[in-house]
mmCIF file of C-alpha atoms in Angstrom:
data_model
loop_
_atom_site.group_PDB
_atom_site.id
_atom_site.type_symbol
_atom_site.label_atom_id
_atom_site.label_comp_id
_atom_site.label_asym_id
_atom_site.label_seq_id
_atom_site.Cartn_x
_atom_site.Cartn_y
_atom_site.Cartn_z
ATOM 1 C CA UNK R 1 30.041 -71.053 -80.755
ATOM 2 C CA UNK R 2 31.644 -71.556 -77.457
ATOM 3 C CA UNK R 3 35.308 -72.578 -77.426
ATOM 4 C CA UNK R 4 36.244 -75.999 -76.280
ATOM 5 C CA UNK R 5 38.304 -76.552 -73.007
ATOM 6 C CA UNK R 6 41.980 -77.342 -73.003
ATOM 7 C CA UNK R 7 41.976 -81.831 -73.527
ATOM 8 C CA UNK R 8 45.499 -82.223 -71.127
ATOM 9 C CA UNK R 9 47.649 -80.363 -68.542
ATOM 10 C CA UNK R 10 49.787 -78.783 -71.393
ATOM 11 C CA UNK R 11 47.142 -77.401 -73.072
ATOM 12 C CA UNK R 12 46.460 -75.227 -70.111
ATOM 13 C CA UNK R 13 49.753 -74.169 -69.666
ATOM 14 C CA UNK R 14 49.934 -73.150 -73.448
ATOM 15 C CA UNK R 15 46.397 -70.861 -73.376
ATOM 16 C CA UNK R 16 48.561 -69.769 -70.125
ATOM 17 C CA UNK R 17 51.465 -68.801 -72.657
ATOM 18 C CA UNK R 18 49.595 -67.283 -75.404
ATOM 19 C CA UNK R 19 48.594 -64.693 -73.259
ATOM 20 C CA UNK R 20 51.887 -64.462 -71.571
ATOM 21 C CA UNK R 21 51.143 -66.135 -68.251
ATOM 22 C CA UNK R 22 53.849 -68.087 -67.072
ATOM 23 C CA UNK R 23 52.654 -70.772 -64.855
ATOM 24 C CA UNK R 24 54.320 -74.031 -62.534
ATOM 25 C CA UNK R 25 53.069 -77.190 -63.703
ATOM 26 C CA UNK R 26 51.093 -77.242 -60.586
ATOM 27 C CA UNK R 27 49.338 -74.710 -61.408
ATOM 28 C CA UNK R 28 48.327 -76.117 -64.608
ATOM 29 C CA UNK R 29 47.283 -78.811 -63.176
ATOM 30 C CA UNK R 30 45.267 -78.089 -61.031
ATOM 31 C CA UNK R 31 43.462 -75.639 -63.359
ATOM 32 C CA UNK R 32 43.287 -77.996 -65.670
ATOM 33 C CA UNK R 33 41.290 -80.705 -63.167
ATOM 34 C CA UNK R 34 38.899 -77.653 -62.153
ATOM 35 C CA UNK R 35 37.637 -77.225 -65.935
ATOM 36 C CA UNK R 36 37.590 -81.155 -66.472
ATOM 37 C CA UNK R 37 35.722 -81.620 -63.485
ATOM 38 C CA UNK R 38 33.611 -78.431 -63.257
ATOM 39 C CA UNK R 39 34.650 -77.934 -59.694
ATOM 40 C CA UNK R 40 35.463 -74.054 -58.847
ATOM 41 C CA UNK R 41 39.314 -73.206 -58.268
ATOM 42 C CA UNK R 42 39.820 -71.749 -55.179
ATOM 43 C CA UNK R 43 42.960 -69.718 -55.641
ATOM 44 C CA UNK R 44 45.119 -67.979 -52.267
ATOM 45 C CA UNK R 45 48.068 -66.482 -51.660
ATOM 46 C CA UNK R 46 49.488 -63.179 -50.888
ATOM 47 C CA UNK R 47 48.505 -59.967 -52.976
ATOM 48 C CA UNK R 48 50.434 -59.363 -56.182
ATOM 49 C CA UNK R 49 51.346 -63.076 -57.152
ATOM 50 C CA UNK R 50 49.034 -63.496 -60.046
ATOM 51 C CA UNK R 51 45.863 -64.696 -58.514
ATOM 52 C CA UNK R 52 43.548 -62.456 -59.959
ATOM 53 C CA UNK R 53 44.650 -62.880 -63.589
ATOM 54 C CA UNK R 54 44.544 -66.308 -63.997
ATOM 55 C CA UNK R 55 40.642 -65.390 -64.668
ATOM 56 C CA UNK R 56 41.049 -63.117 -66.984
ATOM 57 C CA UNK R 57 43.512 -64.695 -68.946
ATOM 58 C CA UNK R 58 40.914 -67.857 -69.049
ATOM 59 C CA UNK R 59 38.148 -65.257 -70.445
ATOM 60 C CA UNK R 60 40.642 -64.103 -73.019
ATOM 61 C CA UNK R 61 41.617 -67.335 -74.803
ATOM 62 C CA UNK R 62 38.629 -69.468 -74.109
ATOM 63 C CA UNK R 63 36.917 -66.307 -75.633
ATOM 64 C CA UNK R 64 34.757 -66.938 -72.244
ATOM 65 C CA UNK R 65 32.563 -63.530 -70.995
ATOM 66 C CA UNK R 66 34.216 -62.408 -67.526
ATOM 67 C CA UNK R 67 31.978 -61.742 -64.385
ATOM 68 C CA UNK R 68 33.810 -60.250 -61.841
ATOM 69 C CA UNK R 69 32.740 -59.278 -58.173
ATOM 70 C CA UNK R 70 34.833 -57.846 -56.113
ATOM 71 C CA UNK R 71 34.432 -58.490 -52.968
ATOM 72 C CA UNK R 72 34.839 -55.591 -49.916
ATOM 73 C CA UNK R 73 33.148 -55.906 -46.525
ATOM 74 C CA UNK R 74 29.689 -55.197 -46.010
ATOM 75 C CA UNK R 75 28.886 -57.256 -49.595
ATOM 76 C CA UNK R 76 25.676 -57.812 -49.641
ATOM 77 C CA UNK R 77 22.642 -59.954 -51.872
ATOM 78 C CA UNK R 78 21.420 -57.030 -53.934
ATOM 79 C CA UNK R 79 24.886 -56.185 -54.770
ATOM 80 C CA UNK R 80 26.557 -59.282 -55.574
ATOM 81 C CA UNK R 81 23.288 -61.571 -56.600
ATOM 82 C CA UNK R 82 20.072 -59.512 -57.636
ATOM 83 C CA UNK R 83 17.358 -56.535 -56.391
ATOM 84 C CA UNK R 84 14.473 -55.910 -57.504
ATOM 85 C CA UNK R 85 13.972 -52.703 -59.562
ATOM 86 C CA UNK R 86 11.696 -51.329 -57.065
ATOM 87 C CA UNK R 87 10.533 -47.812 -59.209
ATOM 88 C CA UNK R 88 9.288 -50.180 -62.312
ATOM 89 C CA UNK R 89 7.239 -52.051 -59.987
ATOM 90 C CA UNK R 90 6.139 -48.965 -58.371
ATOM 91 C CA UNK R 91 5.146 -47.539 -61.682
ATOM 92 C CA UNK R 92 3.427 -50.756 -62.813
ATOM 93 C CA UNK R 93 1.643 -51.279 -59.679
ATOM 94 C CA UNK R 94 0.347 -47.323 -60.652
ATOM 95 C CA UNK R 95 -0.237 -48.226 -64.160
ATOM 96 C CA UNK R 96 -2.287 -51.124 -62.960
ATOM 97 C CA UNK R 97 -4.277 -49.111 -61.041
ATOM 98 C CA UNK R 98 -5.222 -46.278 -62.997
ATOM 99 C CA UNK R 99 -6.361 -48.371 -65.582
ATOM 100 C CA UNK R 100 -8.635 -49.953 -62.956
ATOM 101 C CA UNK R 101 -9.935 -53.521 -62.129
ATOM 102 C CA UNK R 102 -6.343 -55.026 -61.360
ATOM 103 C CA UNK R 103 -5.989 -58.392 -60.398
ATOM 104 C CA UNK R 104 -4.219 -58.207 -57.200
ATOM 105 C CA UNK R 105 -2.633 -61.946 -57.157
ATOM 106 C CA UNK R 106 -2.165 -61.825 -61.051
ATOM 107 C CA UNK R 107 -0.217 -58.162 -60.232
ATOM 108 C CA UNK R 108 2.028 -59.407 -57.339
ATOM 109 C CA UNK R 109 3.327 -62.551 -59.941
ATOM 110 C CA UNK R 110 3.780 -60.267 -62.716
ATOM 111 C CA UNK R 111 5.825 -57.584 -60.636
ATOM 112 C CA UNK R 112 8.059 -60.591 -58.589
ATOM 113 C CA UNK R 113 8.997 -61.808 -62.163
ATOM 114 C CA UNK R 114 12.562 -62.057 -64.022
ATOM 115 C CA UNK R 115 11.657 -58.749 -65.696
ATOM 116 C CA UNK R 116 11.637 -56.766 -62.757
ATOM 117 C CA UNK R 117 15.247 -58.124 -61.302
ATOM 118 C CA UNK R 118 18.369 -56.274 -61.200
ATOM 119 C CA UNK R 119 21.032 -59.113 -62.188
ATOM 120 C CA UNK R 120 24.277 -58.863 -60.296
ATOM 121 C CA UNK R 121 27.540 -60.705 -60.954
ATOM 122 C CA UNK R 122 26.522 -63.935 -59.039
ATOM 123 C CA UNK R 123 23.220 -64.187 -61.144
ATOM 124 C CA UNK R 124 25.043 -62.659 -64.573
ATOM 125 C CA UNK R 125 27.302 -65.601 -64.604
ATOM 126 C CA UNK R 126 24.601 -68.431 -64.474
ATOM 127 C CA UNK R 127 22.859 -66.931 -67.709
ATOM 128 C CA UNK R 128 23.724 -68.773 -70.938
ATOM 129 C CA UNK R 129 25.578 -67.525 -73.448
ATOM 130 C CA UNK R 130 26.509 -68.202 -77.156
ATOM 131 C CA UNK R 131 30.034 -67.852 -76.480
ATOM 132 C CA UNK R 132 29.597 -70.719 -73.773
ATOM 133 C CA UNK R 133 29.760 -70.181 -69.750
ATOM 134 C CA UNK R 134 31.625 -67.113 -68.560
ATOM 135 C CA UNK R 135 33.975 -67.047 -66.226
ATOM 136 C CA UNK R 136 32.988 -66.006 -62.723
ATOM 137 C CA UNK R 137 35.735 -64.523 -60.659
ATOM 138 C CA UNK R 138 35.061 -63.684 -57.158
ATOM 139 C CA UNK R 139 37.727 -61.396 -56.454
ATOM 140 C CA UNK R 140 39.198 -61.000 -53.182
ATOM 141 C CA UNK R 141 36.592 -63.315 -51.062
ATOM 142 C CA UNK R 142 38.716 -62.715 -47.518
ATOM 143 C CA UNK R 143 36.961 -58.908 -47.727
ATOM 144 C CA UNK R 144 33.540 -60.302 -46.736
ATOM 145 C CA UNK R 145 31.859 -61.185 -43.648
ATOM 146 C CA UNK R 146 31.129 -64.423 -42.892
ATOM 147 C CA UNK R 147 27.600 -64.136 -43.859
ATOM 148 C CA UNK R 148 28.047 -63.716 -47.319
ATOM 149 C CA UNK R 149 30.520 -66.512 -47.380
ATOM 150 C CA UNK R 150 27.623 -68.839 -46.234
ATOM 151 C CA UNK R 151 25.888 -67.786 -49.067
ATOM 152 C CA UNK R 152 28.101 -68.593 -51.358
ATOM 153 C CA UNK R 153 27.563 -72.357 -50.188
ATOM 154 C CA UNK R 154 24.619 -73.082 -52.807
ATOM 155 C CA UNK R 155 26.087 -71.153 -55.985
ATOM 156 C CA UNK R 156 29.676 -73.055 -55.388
ATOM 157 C CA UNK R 157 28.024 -76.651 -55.029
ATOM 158 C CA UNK R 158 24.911 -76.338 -57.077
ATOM 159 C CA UNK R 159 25.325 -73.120 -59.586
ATOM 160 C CA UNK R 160 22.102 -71.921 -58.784
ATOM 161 C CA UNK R 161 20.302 -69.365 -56.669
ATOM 162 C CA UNK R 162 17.095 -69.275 -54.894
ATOM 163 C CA UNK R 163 15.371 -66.359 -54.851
ATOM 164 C CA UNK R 164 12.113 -66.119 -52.618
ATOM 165 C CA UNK R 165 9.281 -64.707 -54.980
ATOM 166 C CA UNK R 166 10.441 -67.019 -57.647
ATOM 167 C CA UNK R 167 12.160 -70.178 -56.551
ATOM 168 C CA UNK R 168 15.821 -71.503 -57.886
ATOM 169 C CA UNK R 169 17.116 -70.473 -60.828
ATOM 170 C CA UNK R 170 19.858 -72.959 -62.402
ATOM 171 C CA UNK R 171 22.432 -72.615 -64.625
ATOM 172 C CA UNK R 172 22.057 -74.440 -68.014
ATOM 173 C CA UNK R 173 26.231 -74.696 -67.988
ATOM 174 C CA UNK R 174 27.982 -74.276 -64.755
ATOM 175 C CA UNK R 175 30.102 -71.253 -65.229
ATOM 176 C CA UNK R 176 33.875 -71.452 -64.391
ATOM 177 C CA UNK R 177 34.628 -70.365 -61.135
ATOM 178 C CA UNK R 178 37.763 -68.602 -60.293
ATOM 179 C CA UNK R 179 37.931 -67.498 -56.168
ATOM 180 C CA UNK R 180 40.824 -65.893 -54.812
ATOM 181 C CA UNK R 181 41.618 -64.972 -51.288
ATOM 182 C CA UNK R 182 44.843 -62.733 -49.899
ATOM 183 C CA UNK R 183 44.281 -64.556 -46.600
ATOM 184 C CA UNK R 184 43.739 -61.387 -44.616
ATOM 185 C CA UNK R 185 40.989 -64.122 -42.246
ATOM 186 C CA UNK R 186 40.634 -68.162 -42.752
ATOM 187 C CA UNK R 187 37.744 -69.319 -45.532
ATOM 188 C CA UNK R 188 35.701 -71.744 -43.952
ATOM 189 C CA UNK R 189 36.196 -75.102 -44.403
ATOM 190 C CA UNK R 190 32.807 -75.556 -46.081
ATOM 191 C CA UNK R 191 33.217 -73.506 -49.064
ATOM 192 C CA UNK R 192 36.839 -74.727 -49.503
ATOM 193 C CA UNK R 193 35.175 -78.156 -49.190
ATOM 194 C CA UNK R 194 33.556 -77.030 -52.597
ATOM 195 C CA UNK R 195 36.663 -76.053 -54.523
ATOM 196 C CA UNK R 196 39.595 -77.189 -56.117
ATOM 197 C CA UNK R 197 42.394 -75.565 -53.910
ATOM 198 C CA UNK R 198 45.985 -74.137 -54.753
ATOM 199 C CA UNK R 199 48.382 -71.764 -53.285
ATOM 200 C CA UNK R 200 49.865 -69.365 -55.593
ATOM 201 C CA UNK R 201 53.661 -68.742 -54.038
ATOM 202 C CA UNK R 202 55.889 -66.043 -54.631
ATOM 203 C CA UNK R 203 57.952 -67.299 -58.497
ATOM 204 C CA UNK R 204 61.318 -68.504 -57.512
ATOM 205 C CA UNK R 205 64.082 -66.427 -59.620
ATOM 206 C CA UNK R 206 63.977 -68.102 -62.727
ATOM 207 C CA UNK R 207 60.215 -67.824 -63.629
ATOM 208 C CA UNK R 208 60.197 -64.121 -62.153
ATOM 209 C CA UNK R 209 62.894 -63.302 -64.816
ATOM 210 C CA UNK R 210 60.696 -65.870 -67.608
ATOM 211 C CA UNK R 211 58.097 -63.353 -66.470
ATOM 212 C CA UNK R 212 59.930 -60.044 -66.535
ATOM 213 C CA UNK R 213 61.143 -61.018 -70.132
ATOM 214 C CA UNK R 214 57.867 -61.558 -71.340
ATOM 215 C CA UNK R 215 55.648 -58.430 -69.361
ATOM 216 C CA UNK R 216 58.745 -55.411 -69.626
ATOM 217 C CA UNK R 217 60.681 -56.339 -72.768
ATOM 218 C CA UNK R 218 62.137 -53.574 -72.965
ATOM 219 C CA UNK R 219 64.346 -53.507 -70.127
ATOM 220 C CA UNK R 220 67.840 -54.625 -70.554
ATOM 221 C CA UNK R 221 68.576 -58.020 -70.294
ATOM 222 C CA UNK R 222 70.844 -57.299 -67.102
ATOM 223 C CA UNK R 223 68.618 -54.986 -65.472
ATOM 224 C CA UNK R 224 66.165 -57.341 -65.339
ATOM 225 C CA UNK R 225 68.768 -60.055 -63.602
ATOM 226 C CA UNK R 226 69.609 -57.498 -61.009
ATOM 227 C CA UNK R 227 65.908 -56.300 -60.245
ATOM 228 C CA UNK R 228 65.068 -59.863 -60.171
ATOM 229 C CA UNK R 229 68.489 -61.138 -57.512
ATOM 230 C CA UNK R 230 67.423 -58.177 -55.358
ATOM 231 C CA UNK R 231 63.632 -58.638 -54.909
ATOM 232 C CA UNK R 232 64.233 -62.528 -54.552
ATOM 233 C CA UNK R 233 66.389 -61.384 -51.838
ATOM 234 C CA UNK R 234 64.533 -58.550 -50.192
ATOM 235 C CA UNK R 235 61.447 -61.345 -50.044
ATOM 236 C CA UNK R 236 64.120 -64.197 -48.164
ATOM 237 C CA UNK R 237 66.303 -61.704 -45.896
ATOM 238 C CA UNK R 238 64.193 -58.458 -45.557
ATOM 239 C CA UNK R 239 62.231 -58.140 -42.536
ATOM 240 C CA UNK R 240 58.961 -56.122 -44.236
ATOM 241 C CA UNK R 241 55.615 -55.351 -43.189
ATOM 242 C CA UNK R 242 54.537 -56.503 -47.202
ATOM 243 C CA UNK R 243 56.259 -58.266 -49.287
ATOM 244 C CA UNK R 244 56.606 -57.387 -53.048
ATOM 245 C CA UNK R 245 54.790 -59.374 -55.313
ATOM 246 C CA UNK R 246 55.396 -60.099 -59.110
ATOM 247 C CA UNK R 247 52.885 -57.151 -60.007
ATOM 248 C CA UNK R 248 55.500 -54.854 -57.678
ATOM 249 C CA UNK R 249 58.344 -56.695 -59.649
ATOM 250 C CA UNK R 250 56.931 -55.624 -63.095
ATOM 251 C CA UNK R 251 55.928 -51.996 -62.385
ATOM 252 C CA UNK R 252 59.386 -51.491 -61.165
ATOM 253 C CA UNK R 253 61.027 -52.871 -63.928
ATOM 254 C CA UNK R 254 58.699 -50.842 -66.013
ATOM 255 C CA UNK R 255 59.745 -47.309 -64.295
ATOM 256 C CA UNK R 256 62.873 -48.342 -64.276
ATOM 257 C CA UNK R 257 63.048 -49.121 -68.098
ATOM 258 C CA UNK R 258 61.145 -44.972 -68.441
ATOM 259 C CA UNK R 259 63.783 -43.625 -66.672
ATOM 260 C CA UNK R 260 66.466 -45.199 -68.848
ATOM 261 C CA UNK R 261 67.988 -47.246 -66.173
ATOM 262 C CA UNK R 262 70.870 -50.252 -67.721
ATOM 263 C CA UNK R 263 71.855 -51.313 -64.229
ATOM 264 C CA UNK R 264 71.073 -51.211 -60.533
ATOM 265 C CA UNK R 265 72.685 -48.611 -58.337
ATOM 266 C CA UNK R 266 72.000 -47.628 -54.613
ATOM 267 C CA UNK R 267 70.842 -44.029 -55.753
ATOM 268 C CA UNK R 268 67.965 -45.344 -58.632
ATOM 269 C CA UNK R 269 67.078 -47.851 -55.767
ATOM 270 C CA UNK R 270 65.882 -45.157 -52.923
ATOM 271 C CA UNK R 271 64.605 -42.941 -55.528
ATOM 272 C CA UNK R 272 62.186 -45.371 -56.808
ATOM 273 C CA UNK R 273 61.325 -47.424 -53.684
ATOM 274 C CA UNK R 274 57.860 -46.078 -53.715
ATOM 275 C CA UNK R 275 57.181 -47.996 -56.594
ATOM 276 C CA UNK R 276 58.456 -51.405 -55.185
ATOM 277 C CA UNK R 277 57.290 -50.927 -51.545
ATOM 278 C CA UNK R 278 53.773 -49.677 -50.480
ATOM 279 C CA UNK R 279 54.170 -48.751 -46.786
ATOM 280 C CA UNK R 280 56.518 -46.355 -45.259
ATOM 281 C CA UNK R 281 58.350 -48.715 -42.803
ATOM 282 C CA UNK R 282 59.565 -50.543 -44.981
ATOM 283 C CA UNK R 283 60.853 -48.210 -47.367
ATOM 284 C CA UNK R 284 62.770 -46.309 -44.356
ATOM 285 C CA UNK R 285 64.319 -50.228 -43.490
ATOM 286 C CA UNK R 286 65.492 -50.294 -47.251
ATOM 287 C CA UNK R 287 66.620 -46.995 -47.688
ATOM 288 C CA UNK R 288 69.818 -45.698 -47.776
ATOM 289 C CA UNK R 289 72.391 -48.563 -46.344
ATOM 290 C CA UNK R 290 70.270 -51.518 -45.879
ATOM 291 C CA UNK R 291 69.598 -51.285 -49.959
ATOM 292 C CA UNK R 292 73.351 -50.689 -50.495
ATOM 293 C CA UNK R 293 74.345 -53.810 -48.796
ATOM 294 C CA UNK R 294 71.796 -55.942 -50.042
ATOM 295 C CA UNK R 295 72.732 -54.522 -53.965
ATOM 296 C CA UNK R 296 76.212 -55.073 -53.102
ATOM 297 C CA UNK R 297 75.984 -58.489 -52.447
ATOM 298 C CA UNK R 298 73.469 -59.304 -55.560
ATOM 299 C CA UNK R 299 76.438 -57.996 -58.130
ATOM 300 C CA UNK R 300 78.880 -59.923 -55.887
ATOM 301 C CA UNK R 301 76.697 -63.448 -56.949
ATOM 302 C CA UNK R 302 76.086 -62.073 -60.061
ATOM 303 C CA UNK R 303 80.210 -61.691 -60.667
ATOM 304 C CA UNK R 304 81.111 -65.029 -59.193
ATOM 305 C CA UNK R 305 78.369 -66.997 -61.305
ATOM 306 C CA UNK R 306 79.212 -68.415 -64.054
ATOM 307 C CA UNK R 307 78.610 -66.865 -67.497
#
């Protein structure tokens, strides 16, 4: 029996919170007018901010299966749609003709049938299912050529696929369509056209510490405060190549919390950099006094705020 969609905004940003997702109402929103409407949600922003697992926590409490295809360039129709399984048909074109007397139209329709195609993500999520329509995440769609973008055009609008030897294949219930983007190139206007769209921003300092509370509960309450003032101000002062997302902001909390760490200090921050920062630039611009300073004057706030 497939579970029912959320009936208002809140409701969304509740499943959100059961699975510990802590989203802006704008967010809720507008992922709430993508499953009313049954338009696809066409999610960007930079890498790290949550994008990604917005799907996955739809799957889990809509108790939804979750199709995922990453995308990477050089994506292609037999690996994100279907192929045909080309050694069964070889071996019951051979069958066929040691058996002798095969009907060589009535062959050719039975080997370009459904039982002879490899289903890929893209065809996977238009199947039915008891559990009700999965959700289809496209992961990453910036990775692909263009090419593959235009293909997308007829699943995104219509939720169905034409395939040569066959002819279209529909879905009985659209699936839900989650596509996210890290903006590495520009999505063309006419698949955007086809989706819902929202940016998914960096969490200003009070959600990021709503999130921290909720994803590394173990960390001490002031830790957390400090990890949280110093990231919000590494992303607004710091001059890097990549800025760290919330993902970066939980797995350093998280190492942090291993190696017993109560409280910020210049020492913890250069040893554990790597885990915060991913490229080697901008570790050597935060090292050493550039981290001092910028610690210094996060406990200086912290002190003067009041308690």
């Amino acid at each position: 029996m497939a579970t029912e969609l959320p009936t208002s905004i809140d409701h969304v940003a509740e499943l959100l919170g059961q699975a510990d997702y802590v989203a802006d109402r704008s967010l809720a929103t507008v992922l709430y007018l993508s499953l009313k409407m049954g338009r696809p949600l066409f999610l960007e922003g930079e890498a790290g901010v949550g994008k990604t697992e917005i799907a996955k926590v739809l799957a889990s409490t809509l108790d939804r299966p979750l199709v995922r295809l990453q995308c990477y360039e050089g994506l292609d129709v037999g690996s994100a749609v279907y192929e045909w399984n080309y050694a069964r048909q070889m071996i019951e074109i051979r069958l066929a003709e040691a058996t002798g007397g095969a009907d060589r139209q009535q062959l050719g329709k039975d080997i370009f049938s459904q039982d002879f195609l490899v289903k890929r993500p893209l065809m996977t999520a238009l199947e039915a299912s008891p559990r009700g329509a999965p959700v289809l995440l496209i992961d990453e769609l910036d990775r692909t050529d263009e090419p593959f973008e235009a293909y997308l055009l007829e699943v995104l609008s219509d939720f169905q696929i034409t395939i040569p030897e066959i002819g279209t294949i529909k879905a009985e219930e659209p699936p839900i369509v989650i596509v996210t983007s890290n903006r590495t190139r520009e999505i063309h206007d006419a698949l955007k056209r086809r989706c819902l769209y929202h940016w998914v921003d960096y969490p200003d300092a009070e959600r990021e510490l709503q999130i921290l509370r909720l994803k590394a509960p173990g960390a001490a309450e002031r830790l957390s405060q400090e990890i949280v003032a110093f990231i919000q101000k590494l992303r607004k002062d710091a001059e890097l190549f990549k800025l760290p997302g919330i993902a970066e902001t939980i797995d350093w909390t998280q190492a942090l919390t291993q190696l017993d760490v109560m409280s910020l200090d210049p020492g913890v921050i250069n040893d554990t950099l790597g885990v915060l920062l991913k490229y080697q630039d901008d570790i050597a611009k935060i090292q050493g006094s550039e981290a001092a300073t910028l610690l210094g004057e996060v406990q200086a706030e912290m002190a003067a705020a009041p308690q």
